[in-house]
Coordinates of C-alpha atoms in Angstrom, one line a residue:
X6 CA 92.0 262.6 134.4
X7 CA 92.3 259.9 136.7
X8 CA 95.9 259.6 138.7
X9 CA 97.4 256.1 138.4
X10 CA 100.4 254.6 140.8
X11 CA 102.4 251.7 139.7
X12 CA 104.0 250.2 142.6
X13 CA 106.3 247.4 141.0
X14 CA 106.6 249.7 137.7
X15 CA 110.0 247.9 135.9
X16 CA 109.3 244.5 136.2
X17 CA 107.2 242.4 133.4
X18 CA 103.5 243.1 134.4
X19 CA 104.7 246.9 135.5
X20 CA 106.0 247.6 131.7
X21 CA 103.2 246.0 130.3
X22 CA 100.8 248.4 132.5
X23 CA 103.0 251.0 131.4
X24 CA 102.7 250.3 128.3
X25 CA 98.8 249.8 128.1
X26 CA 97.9 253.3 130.4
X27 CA 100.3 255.2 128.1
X28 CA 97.3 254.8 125.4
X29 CA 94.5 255.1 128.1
X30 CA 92.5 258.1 127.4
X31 CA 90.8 258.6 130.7
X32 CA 93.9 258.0 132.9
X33 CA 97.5 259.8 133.0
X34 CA 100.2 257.2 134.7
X35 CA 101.9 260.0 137.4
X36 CA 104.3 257.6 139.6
X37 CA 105.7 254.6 138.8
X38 CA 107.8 253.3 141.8
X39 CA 110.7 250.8 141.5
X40 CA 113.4 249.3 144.3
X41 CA 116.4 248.5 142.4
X42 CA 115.6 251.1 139.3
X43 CA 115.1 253.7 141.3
X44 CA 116.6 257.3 140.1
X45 CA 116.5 255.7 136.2
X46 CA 114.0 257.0 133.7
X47 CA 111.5 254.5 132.1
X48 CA 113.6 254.9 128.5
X49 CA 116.4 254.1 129.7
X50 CA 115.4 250.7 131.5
X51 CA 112.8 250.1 128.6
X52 CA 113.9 251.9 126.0
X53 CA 110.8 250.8 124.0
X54 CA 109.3 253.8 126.1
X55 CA 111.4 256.5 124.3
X56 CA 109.3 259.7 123.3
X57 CA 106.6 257.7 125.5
X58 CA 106.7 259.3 128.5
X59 CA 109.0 261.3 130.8
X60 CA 108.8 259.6 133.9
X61 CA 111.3 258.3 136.3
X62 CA 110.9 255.1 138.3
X63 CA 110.9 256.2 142.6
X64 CA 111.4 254.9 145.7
X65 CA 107.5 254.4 146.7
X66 CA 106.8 255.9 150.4
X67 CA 103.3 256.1 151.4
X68 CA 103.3 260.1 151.3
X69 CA 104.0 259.4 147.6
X70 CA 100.4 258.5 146.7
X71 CA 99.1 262.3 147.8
X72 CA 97.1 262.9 144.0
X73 CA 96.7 259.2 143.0
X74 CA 93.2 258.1 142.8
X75 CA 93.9 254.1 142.2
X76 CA 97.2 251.8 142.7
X77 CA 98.4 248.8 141.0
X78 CA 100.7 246.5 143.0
X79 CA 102.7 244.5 140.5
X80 CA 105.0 242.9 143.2
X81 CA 105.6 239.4 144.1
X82 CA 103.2 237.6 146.0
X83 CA 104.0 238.3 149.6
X84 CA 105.1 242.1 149.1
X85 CA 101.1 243.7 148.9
X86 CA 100.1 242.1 152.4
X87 CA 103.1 244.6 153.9
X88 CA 101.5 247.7 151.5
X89 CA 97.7 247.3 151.1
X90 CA 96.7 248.4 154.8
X91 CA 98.6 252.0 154.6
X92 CA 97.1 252.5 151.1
X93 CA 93.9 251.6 151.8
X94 CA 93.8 254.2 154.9
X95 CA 94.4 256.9 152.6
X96 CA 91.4 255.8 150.8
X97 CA 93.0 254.6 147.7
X98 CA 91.5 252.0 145.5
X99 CA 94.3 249.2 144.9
X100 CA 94.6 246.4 142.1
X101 CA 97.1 243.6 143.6
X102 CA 98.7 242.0 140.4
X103 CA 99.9 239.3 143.3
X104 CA 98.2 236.5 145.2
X105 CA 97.9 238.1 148.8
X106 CA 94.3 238.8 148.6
X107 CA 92.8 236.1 146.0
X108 CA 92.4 233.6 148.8
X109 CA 89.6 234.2 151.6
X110 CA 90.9 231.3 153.8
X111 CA 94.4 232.7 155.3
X112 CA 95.3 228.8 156.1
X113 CA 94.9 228.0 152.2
X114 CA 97.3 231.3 151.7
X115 CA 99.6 230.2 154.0
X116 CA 99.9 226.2 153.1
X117 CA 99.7 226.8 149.0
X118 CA 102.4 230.4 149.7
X119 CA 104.6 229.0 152.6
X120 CA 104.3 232.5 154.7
X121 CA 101.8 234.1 157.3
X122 CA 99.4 236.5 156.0
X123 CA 99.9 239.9 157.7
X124 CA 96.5 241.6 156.3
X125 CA 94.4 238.7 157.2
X126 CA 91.6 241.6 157.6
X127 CA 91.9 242.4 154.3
X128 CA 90.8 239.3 153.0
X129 CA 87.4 238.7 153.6
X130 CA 87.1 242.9 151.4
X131 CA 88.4 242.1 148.2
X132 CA 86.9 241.2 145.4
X133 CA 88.3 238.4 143.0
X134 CA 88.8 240.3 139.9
X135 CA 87.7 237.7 137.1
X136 CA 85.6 240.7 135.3
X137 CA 83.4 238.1 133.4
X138 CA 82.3 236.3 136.6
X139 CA 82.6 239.2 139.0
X140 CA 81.8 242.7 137.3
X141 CA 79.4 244.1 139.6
X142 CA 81.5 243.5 142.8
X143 CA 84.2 244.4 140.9
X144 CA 82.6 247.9 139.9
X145 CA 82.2 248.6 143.8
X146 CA 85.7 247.3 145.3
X147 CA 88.4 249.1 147.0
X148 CA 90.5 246.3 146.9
X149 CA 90.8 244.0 143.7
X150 CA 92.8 241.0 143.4
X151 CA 93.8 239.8 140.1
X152 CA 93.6 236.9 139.2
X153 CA 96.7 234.4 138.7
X154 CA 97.4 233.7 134.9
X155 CA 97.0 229.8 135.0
X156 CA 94.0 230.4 136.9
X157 CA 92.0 232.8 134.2
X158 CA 93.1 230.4 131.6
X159 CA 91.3 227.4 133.8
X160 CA 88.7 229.4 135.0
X161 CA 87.6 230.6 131.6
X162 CA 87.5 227.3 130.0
X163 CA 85.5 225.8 132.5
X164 CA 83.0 228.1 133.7
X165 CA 80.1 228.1 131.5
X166 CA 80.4 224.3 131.2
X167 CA 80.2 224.2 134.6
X168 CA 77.5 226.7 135.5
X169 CA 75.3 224.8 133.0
X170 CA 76.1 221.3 134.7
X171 CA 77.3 219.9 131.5
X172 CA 80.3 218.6 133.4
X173 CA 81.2 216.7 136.3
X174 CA 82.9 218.7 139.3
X175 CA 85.0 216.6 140.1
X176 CA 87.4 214.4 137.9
X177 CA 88.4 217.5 136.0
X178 CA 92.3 217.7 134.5
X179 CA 94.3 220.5 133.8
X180 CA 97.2 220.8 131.8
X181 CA 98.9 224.0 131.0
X182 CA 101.7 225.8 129.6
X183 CA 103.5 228.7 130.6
X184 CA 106.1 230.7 128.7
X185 CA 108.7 232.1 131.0
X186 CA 108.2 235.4 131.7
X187 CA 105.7 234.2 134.1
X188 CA 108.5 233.7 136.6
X189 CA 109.3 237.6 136.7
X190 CA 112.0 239.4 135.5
X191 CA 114.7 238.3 138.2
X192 CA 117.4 236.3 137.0
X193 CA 117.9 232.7 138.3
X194 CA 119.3 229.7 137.0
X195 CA 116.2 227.5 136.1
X196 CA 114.7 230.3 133.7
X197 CA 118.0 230.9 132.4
X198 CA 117.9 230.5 128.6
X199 CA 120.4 227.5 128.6
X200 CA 117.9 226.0 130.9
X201 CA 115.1 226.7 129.6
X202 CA 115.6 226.7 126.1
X203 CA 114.9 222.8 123.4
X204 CA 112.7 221.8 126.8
X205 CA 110.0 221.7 128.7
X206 CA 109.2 220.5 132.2
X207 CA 106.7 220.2 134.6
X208 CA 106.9 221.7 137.6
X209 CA 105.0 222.0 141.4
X210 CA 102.6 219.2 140.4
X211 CA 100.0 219.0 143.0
X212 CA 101.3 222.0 144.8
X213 CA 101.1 224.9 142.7
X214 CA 99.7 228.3 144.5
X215 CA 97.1 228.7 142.0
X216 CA 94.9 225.2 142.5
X217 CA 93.1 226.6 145.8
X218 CA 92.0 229.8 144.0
X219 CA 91.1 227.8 140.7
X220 CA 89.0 225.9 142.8
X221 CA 87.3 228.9 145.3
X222 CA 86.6 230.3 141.6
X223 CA 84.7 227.3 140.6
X224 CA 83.0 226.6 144.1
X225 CA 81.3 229.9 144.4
X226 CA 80.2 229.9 140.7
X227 CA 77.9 225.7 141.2
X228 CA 78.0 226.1 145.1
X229 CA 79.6 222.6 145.3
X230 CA 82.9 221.5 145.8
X231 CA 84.8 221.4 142.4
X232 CA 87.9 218.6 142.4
X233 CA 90.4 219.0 139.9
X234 CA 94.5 217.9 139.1
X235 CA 96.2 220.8 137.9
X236 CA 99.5 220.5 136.2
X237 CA 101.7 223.5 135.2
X238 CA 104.3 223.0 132.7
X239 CA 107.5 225.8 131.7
X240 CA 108.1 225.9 127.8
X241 CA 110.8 227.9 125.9
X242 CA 108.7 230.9 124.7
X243 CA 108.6 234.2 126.4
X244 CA 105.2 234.9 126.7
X245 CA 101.6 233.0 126.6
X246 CA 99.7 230.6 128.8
X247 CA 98.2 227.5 126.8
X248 CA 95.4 225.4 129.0
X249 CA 93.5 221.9 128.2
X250 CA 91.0 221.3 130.1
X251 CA 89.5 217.7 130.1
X252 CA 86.0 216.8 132.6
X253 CA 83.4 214.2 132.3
X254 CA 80.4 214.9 130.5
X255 CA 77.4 214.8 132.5
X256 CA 75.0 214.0 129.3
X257 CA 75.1 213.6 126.0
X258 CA 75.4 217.1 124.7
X259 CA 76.8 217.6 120.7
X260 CA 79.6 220.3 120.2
X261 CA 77.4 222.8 118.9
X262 CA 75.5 222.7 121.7
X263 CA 78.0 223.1 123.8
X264 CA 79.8 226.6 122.2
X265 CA 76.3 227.6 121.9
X266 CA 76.0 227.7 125.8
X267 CA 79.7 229.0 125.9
X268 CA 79.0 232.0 122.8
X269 CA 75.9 232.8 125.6
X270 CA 78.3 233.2 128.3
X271 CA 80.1 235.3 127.4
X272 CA 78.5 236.9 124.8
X273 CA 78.7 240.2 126.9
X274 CA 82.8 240.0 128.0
X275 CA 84.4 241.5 125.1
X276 CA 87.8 239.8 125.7
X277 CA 86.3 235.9 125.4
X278 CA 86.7 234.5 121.8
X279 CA 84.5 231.3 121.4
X280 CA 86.5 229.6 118.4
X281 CA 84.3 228.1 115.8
X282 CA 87.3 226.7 113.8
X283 CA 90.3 226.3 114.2
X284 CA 92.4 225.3 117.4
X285 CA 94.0 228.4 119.9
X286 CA 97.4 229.5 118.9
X287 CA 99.4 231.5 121.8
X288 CA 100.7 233.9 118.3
X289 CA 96.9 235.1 117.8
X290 CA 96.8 236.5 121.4
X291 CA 100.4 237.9 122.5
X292 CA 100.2 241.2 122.9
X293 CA 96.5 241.4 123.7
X294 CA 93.6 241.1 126.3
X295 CA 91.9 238.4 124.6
X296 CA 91.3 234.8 125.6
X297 CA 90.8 232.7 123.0
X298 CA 88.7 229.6 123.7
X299 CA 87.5 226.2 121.7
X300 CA 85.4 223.2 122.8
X301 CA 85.6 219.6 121.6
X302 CA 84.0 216.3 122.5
X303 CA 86.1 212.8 123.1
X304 CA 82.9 210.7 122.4
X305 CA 84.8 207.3 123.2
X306 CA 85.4 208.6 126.5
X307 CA 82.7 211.0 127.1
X308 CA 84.9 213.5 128.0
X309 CA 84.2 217.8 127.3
X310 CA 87.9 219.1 126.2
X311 CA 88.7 222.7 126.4
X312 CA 91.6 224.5 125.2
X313 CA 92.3 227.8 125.6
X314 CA 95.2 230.6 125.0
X315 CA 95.7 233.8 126.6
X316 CA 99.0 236.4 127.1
X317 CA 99.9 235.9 130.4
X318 CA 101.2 239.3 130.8
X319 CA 98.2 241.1 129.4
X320 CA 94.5 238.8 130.1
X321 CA 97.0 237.0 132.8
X322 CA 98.3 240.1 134.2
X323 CA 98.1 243.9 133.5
X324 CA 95.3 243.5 130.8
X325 CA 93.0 242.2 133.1
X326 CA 94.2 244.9 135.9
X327 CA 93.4 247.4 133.3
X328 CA 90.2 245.8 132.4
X329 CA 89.9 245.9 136.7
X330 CA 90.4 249.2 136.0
X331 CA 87.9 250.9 133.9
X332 CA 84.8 248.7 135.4
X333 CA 86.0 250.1 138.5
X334 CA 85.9 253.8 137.5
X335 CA 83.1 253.7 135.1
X336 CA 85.4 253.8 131.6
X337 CA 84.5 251.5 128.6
X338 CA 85.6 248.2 129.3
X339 CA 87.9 248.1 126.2
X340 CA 89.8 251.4 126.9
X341 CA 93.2 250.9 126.2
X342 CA 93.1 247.1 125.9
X343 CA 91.9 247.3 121.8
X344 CA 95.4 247.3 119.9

Protein backbone atom coordinates (compact mmCIF):
# COMPACT_ATOMS: atom_id res chain seq x y z
CA UNK A 1 0.00 0.00 0.00
CA UNK A 2 1.08 3.27 -0.70
CA UNK A 3 1.65 5.79 2.57
CA UNK A 4 -0.19 9.13 2.13
CA UNK A 5 0.63 12.51 4.36
CA UNK A 6 -1.88 15.16 4.50
CA UNK A 7 -0.25 18.23 5.57
CA UNK A 8 -3.26 20.74 5.95
CA UNK A 9 -5.61 17.66 6.91
CA UNK A 10 -8.90 19.74 8.72
CA UNK A 11 -9.39 22.31 6.52
CA UNK A 12 -11.91 22.08 3.26
CA UNK A 13 -9.62 20.45 0.52
CA UNK A 14 -7.84 18.34 3.59
CA UNK A 15 -11.48 16.67 4.51
CA UNK A 16 -12.31 16.28 1.09
CA UNK A 17 -8.88 14.25 0.53
CA UNK A 18 -9.72 12.51 3.53
CA UNK A 19 -12.65 11.64 2.50
CA UNK A 20 -11.77 10.48 -1.16
CA UNK A 21 -8.38 8.24 0.12
CA UNK A 22 -10.58 6.67 2.80
CA UNK A 23 -12.20 4.74 -0.37
CA UNK A 24 -8.75 4.52 -2.28
CA UNK A 25 -7.82 0.92 -2.70
CA UNK A 26 -4.18 1.26 -3.41
CA UNK A 27 -3.39 3.84 -0.77
CA UNK A 28 -3.81 3.85 3.25
CA UNK A 29 -3.93 7.73 4.59
CA UNK A 30 -1.26 7.22 7.71
CA UNK A 31 -0.76 11.03 8.98
CA UNK A 32 -2.86 13.70 8.67
CA UNK A 33 -1.26 16.90 10.19
CA UNK A 34 -3.17 19.93 11.46
CA UNK A 35 -1.92 23.39 13.47
CA UNK A 36 -4.82 24.39 15.41
CA UNK A 37 -6.62 20.73 15.58
CA UNK A 38 -3.87 19.20 16.67
CA UNK A 39 -4.24 16.35 19.57
CA UNK A 40 -8.23 16.00 18.16
CA UNK A 41 -9.29 12.89 16.27
CA UNK A 42 -10.73 13.33 12.69
CA UNK A 43 -14.48 12.26 14.15
CA UNK A 44 -14.52 14.54 16.35
CA UNK A 45 -13.65 17.72 14.12
CA UNK A 46 -15.65 16.00 11.21
CA UNK A 47 -17.76 13.78 12.68
CA UNK A 48 -18.92 12.63 9.14
CA UNK A 49 -15.64 10.49 9.60
CA UNK A 50 -17.05 8.32 12.44
CA UNK A 51 -16.33 4.53 12.09
CA UNK A 52 -14.12 5.99 9.06
CA UNK A 53 -10.99 5.97 10.32
CA UNK A 54 -9.03 6.19 13.64
CA UNK A 55 -6.67 8.83 13.03
CA UNK A 56 -5.74 11.80 14.90
CA UNK A 57 -4.80 15.21 13.30
CA UNK A 58 -0.56 16.01 14.44
CA UNK A 59 1.60 18.65 14.66
CA UNK A 60 3.64 17.99 11.20
CA UNK A 61 7.57 17.98 11.84
CA UNK A 62 9.65 16.82 8.98
CA UNK A 63 10.84 13.55 10.98
CA UNK A 64 7.11 12.81 10.75
CA UNK A 65 7.13 11.81 7.02
CA UNK A 66 9.73 8.63 7.89
CA UNK A 67 7.11 5.79 5.93
CA UNK A 68 5.17 8.18 3.61
CA UNK A 69 5.77 7.71 0.10
CA UNK A 70 3.76 10.96 -1.32
CA UNK A 71 2.50 14.33 0.52
CA UNK A 72 -0.40 16.57 -0.15
CA UNK A 73 -0.02 20.21 0.97
CA UNK A 74 -3.50 21.53 1.45
CA UNK A 75 -2.29 24.87 2.97
CA UNK A 76 -2.69 28.40 1.94
CA UNK A 77 -0.83 29.65 -0.79
CA UNK A 78 2.42 30.94 0.77
CA UNK A 79 2.73 28.09 3.45
CA UNK A 80 4.34 25.10 0.77
CA UNK A 81 7.32 27.50 -0.38
CA UNK A 82 8.43 27.21 3.61
CA UNK A 83 7.78 23.07 3.42
CA UNK A 84 8.53 21.74 -0.14
CA UNK A 85 12.49 22.01 0.08
CA UNK A 86 12.78 19.73 3.46
CA UNK A 87 10.23 17.25 1.92
CA UNK A 88 11.65 17.05 -1.20
CA UNK A 89 15.24 16.15 0.36
CA UNK A 90 13.78 13.22 1.86
CA UNK A 91 12.77 12.16 -1.49
CA UNK A 92 9.16 12.52 -1.12
CA UNK A 93 6.80 13.15 -3.97
CA UNK A 94 4.56 16.26 -3.02
CA UNK A 95 1.06 17.46 -4.42
CA UNK A 96 0.79 21.41 -3.41
CA UNK A 97 -3.07 22.03 -3.29
CA UNK A 98 -1.73 25.87 -3.11
CA UNK A 99 -0.33 28.28 -5.69
CA UNK A 100 3.56 28.37 -4.71
CA UNK A 101 4.67 26.35 -7.57
CA UNK A 102 1.99 26.83 -10.48
CA UNK A 103 3.88 29.92 -11.68
CA UNK A 104 7.46 29.54 -13.38
CA UNK A 105 8.13 33.36 -13.37
CA UNK A 106 8.80 34.13 -9.42
CA UNK A 107 8.09 38.03 -10.45
CA UNK A 108 4.40 36.96 -11.71
CA UNK A 109 4.19 34.95 -8.16
CA UNK A 110 5.18 37.70 -6.34
CA UNK A 111 3.05 40.78 -8.13
CA UNK A 112 -0.30 38.42 -8.59
CA UNK A 113 0.54 36.84 -4.39
CA UNK A 114 2.00 40.11 -2.78
CA UNK A 115 5.10 37.97 -1.03
CA UNK A 116 8.65 36.80 -2.07
CA UNK A 117 9.03 33.33 -3.19
CA UNK A 118 11.41 31.42 -0.93
CA UNK A 119 11.76 28.08 -3.18
CA UNK A 120 12.42 30.02 -6.29
CA UNK A 121 14.50 26.82 -7.22
CA UNK A 122 11.67 24.78 -7.06
CA UNK A 123 9.87 26.44 -9.66
CA UNK A 124 11.30 25.75 -12.81
CA UNK A 125 10.72 21.33 -11.39
CA UNK A 126 7.24 21.17 -11.03
CA UNK A 127 4.85 20.11 -13.20
CA UNK A 128 1.46 22.01 -13.65
CA UNK A 129 -0.93 19.35 -12.70
CA UNK A 130 -3.91 19.86 -15.33
CA UNK A 131 -3.93 15.79 -15.89
CA UNK A 132 -5.75 16.23 -19.34
CA UNK A 133 -3.07 18.68 -20.79
CA UNK A 134 -0.08 17.42 -18.74
CA UNK A 135 -0.33 13.53 -17.99
CA UNK A 136 2.93 12.45 -19.05
CA UNK A 137 4.93 15.01 -17.06
CA UNK A 138 2.69 14.50 -14.61
CA UNK A 139 3.37 10.68 -14.47
CA UNK A 140 7.17 11.54 -13.85
CA UNK A 141 7.09 14.66 -11.27
CA UNK A 142 8.27 14.93 -7.88
CA UNK A 143 6.71 18.02 -7.37
CA UNK A 144 3.01 18.68 -8.71
CA UNK A 145 1.18 21.74 -8.43
CA UNK A 146 -2.43 21.78 -8.62
CA UNK A 147 -4.13 23.64 -10.30
CA UNK A 148 -6.30 26.76 -8.94
CA UNK A 149 -10.18 26.03 -9.16
CA UNK A 150 -11.09 29.10 -11.43
CA UNK A 151 -8.33 28.17 -13.44
CA UNK A 152 -9.39 24.31 -14.38
CA UNK A 153 -12.77 25.60 -14.97
CA UNK A 154 -11.16 28.27 -17.67
CA UNK A 155 -8.68 26.12 -18.77
CA UNK A 156 -11.01 23.32 -19.61
CA UNK A 157 -13.44 25.35 -21.49
CA UNK A 158 -10.99 26.86 -23.62
CA UNK A 159 -8.41 24.45 -24.46
CA UNK A 160 -9.45 22.42 -27.33
CA UNK A 161 -10.97 25.49 -28.95
CA UNK A 162 -7.95 26.88 -28.64
CA UNK A 163 -5.53 24.16 -29.70
CA UNK A 164 -7.63 23.82 -32.79
CA UNK A 165 -7.41 27.73 -33.61
CA UNK A 166 -11.12 28.02 -33.68
CA UNK A 167 -10.74 31.07 -31.51
CA UNK A 168 -9.01 34.17 -31.17
CA UNK A 169 -6.22 34.42 -28.35
CA UNK A 170 -6.82 37.35 -27.42
CA UNK A 171 -10.23 39.19 -26.74
CA UNK A 172 -11.33 36.17 -24.61
CA UNK A 173 -13.79 36.98 -21.35
CA UNK A 174 -14.25 35.16 -18.36
CA UNK A 175 -16.87 35.22 -16.06
CA UNK A 176 -17.13 32.92 -13.10
CA UNK A 177 -18.73 31.93 -10.02
CA UNK A 178 -17.53 30.71 -6.94
CA UNK A 179 -19.33 29.26 -4.00
CA UNK A 180 -17.70 30.12 -0.75
CA UNK A 181 -15.86 27.48 0.57
CA UNK A 182 -13.36 28.48 -1.83
CA UNK A 183 -12.13 31.03 0.61
CA UNK A 184 -11.08 28.23 3.24
CA UNK A 185 -12.46 27.30 6.29
CA UNK A 186 -11.24 30.32 8.45
CA UNK A 187 -13.78 32.50 9.63
CA UNK A 188 -13.89 36.24 8.51
CA UNK A 189 -16.39 38.76 8.08
CA UNK A 190 -16.87 38.98 4.21
CA UNK A 191 -17.78 35.05 3.96
CA UNK A 192 -19.82 35.34 6.93
CA UNK A 193 -23.30 34.01 6.13
CA UNK A 194 -24.99 37.43 6.81
CA UNK A 195 -22.63 38.68 4.27
CA UNK A 196 -22.61 36.39 1.98
CA UNK A 197 -25.92 35.21 1.96
CA UNK A 198 -29.34 36.96 -0.95
CA UNK A 199 -25.92 38.38 -2.84
CA UNK A 200 -23.36 38.18 -4.96
CA UNK A 201 -20.34 40.28 -5.72
CA UNK A 202 -17.46 40.59 -7.74
CA UNK A 203 -14.40 40.71 -6.37
CA UNK A 204 -10.33 41.29 -7.41
CA UNK A 205 -11.32 42.28 -10.92
CA UNK A 206 -8.23 42.44 -12.96
CA UNK A 207 -6.13 41.29 -10.09
CA UNK A 208 -7.05 37.95 -9.13
CA UNK A 209 -3.88 35.34 -8.49
CA UNK A 210 -5.26 32.93 -10.93
CA UNK A 211 -5.20 35.20 -14.39
CA UNK A 212 -1.24 34.70 -14.81
CA UNK A 213 -1.52 30.88 -14.47
CA UNK A 214 -4.81 30.76 -16.73
CA UNK A 215 -2.87 32.40 -19.09
CA UNK A 216 0.92 30.34 -18.77
CA UNK A 217 -1.80 27.38 -19.29
CA UNK A 218 -2.96 28.69 -22.46
CA UNK A 219 0.45 30.00 -23.84
CA UNK A 220 2.27 26.76 -23.64
CA UNK A 221 -0.73 24.80 -25.10
CA UNK A 222 -0.80 27.51 -29.03
CA UNK A 223 2.80 28.86 -28.21
CA UNK A 224 1.38 32.50 -28.51
CA UNK A 225 0.44 34.92 -26.12
CA UNK A 226 -3.27 34.32 -24.98
CA UNK A 227 -5.05 37.79 -23.64
CA UNK A 228 -7.96 37.44 -21.64
CA UNK A 229 -10.36 39.59 -18.75
CA UNK A 230 -11.01 37.38 -16.06
CA UNK A 231 -13.73 38.14 -13.56
CA UNK A 232 -14.35 36.20 -10.39
CA UNK A 233 -17.62 36.56 -8.72
CA UNK A 234 -18.60 35.10 -4.75
CA UNK A 235 -22.26 33.57 -4.69
CA UNK A 236 -24.25 32.19 -1.62
CA UNK A 237 -23.75 28.40 -2.17
CA UNK A 238 -21.12 26.44 -0.46
CA UNK A 239 -19.58 24.65 -2.95
CA UNK A 240 -19.11 24.71 -7.03
CA UNK A 241 -17.32 26.85 -9.50
CA UNK A 242 -19.62 27.99 -12.66
CA UNK A 243 -17.37 29.59 -15.75
CA UNK A 244 -18.56 31.34 -19.13
CA UNK A 245 -16.30 31.66 -21.36
CA UNK A 246 -16.88 34.08 -24.38
CA UNK A 247 -13.88 34.43 -27.51
CA UNK A 248 -14.10 35.40 -31.05
CA UNK A 249 -14.49 32.93 -33.55
CA UNK A 250 -11.75 32.62 -35.94
CA UNK A 251 -14.21 30.99 -38.84
CA UNK A 252 -17.30 29.99 -39.41
CA UNK A 253 -17.44 26.72 -37.65
CA UNK A 254 -21.33 25.23 -36.72
CA UNK A 255 -21.87 23.86 -33.13
CA UNK A 256 -21.56 20.38 -33.90
CA UNK A 257 -18.51 20.97 -35.24
CA UNK A 258 -17.25 22.48 -32.59
CA UNK A 259 -18.20 19.63 -29.60
CA UNK A 260 -17.02 17.36 -32.16
CA UNK A 261 -13.41 18.73 -31.85
CA UNK A 262 -14.09 19.20 -28.01
CA UNK A 263 -15.78 15.12 -27.60
CA UNK A 264 -12.02 14.45 -29.49
CA UNK A 265 -10.19 16.18 -26.85
CA UNK A 266 -10.89 14.76 -24.39
CA UNK A 267 -12.25 11.77 -25.42
CA UNK A 268 -9.43 9.99 -23.34
CA UNK A 269 -9.79 12.21 -19.75
CA UNK A 270 -12.44 10.40 -18.00
CA UNK A 271 -13.52 13.36 -15.82
CA UNK A 272 -14.46 15.88 -18.99
CA UNK A 273 -18.33 15.67 -19.88
CA UNK A 274 -19.01 17.29 -23.35
CA UNK A 275 -22.81 18.15 -22.82
CA UNK A 276 -24.89 17.45 -25.80
CA UNK A 277 -28.10 18.97 -24.26
CA UNK A 278 -28.76 20.59 -21.79
CA UNK A 279 -26.86 23.61 -20.02
CA UNK A 280 -24.20 22.75 -16.78
CA UNK A 281 -25.79 22.71 -13.39
CA UNK A 282 -23.20 23.14 -10.29
CA UNK A 283 -25.99 20.21 -8.57
CA UNK A 284 -24.88 17.52 -11.32
CA UNK A 285 -21.23 17.82 -10.18
CA UNK A 286 -20.94 18.57 -6.26
CA UNK A 287 -19.53 15.96 -4.82
CA UNK A 288 -17.58 14.67 -7.80
CA UNK A 289 -14.40 14.82 -10.08
CA UNK A 290 -16.20 15.74 -13.06
CA UNK A 291 -16.21 18.81 -15.21
CA UNK A 292 -19.08 19.22 -17.04
CA UNK A 293 -18.68 21.28 -20.28
CA UNK A 294 -21.15 22.77 -23.21
CA UNK A 295 -20.43 24.85 -26.34
CA UNK A 296 -22.68 27.42 -28.07
CA UNK A 297 -22.44 29.84 -30.95
CA UNK A 298 -23.56 33.76 -30.71
CA UNK A 299 -23.88 33.91 -34.52
CA UNK A 300 -24.78 37.83 -34.47
CA UNK A 301 -21.59 38.36 -32.84
CA UNK A 302 -19.54 35.60 -33.99
CA UNK A 303 -18.65 34.78 -30.67
CA UNK A 304 -17.76 30.68 -29.31
CA UNK A 305 -19.42 30.61 -25.59
CA UNK A 306 -18.41 28.05 -23.14
CA UNK A 307 -19.84 27.20 -19.92
CA UNK A 308 -18.70 24.93 -17.71
CA UNK A 309 -19.31 23.54 -13.94
CA UNK A 310 -17.00 21.80 -11.81
CA UNK A 311 -16.85 21.11 -7.57
CA UNK A 312 -14.29 23.23 -6.60
CA UNK A 313 -13.27 21.21 -3.81
CA UNK A 314 -13.07 17.92 -5.67
CA UNK A 315 -11.98 18.72 -9.89
CA UNK A 316 -10.90 22.24 -8.27
CA UNK A 317 -9.07 20.80 -5.36
CA UNK A 318 -8.52 17.35 -3.88
CA UNK A 319 -10.13 15.40 -6.83
CA UNK A 320 -7.77 16.55 -9.11
CA UNK A 321 -4.76 15.95 -6.42
CA UNK A 322 -6.16 12.53 -6.24
CA UNK A 323 -6.46 12.24 -9.92
CA UNK A 324 -2.38 13.85 -9.57
CA UNK A 325 -2.15 11.02 -7.56
CA UNK A 326 -2.73 7.80 -9.21
CA UNK A 327 -1.12 8.95 -12.72
CA UNK A 328 1.72 9.61 -10.65
CA UNK A 329 1.98 6.09 -9.08
CA UNK A 330 0.70 4.11 -11.85
CA UNK A 331 -3.13 3.43 -10.32
CA UNK A 332 -6.31 3.72 -12.61
CA UNK A 333 -7.00 7.17 -13.14
CA UNK A 334 -10.56 6.79 -11.66
CA UNK A 335 -9.46 5.16 -8.29
CA UNK A 336 -11.36 6.65 -5.72
CA UNK A 337 -12.75 9.52 -7.66
CA UNK A 338 -15.96 7.24 -9.14
CA UNK A 339 -18.82 7.77 -6.37
Amino acid sequence: MTRVGIIGASGYSGAELLRILNRHRSVTVAKAFANSSAGKRVDEVYPLFLKQTELSFETYTPDSLDGIDVVFIALPSGEAMNLVPSIIDRGKRVIDLGGDFRLKEPFLYEKFYKREHTAREYLQASTYGLPELNKNDISKAQLVANPGCYPTSAILSLAPALAHKFVAPDGIVINSLSGVSGAGRNASLEISFVEVNESVRAYKVGVHQHIPEIKAALAKLTGEEVNLTFVPHLVPINRGIYTTTCAELLARSSEDDVRAVYESYYREGPFVRVLRNGIPEIKNVIGTNYCDIVVRIDRDNNRLIVISAIDNLVKGAAGQAVQNMNIMFGFPEQEGLTF
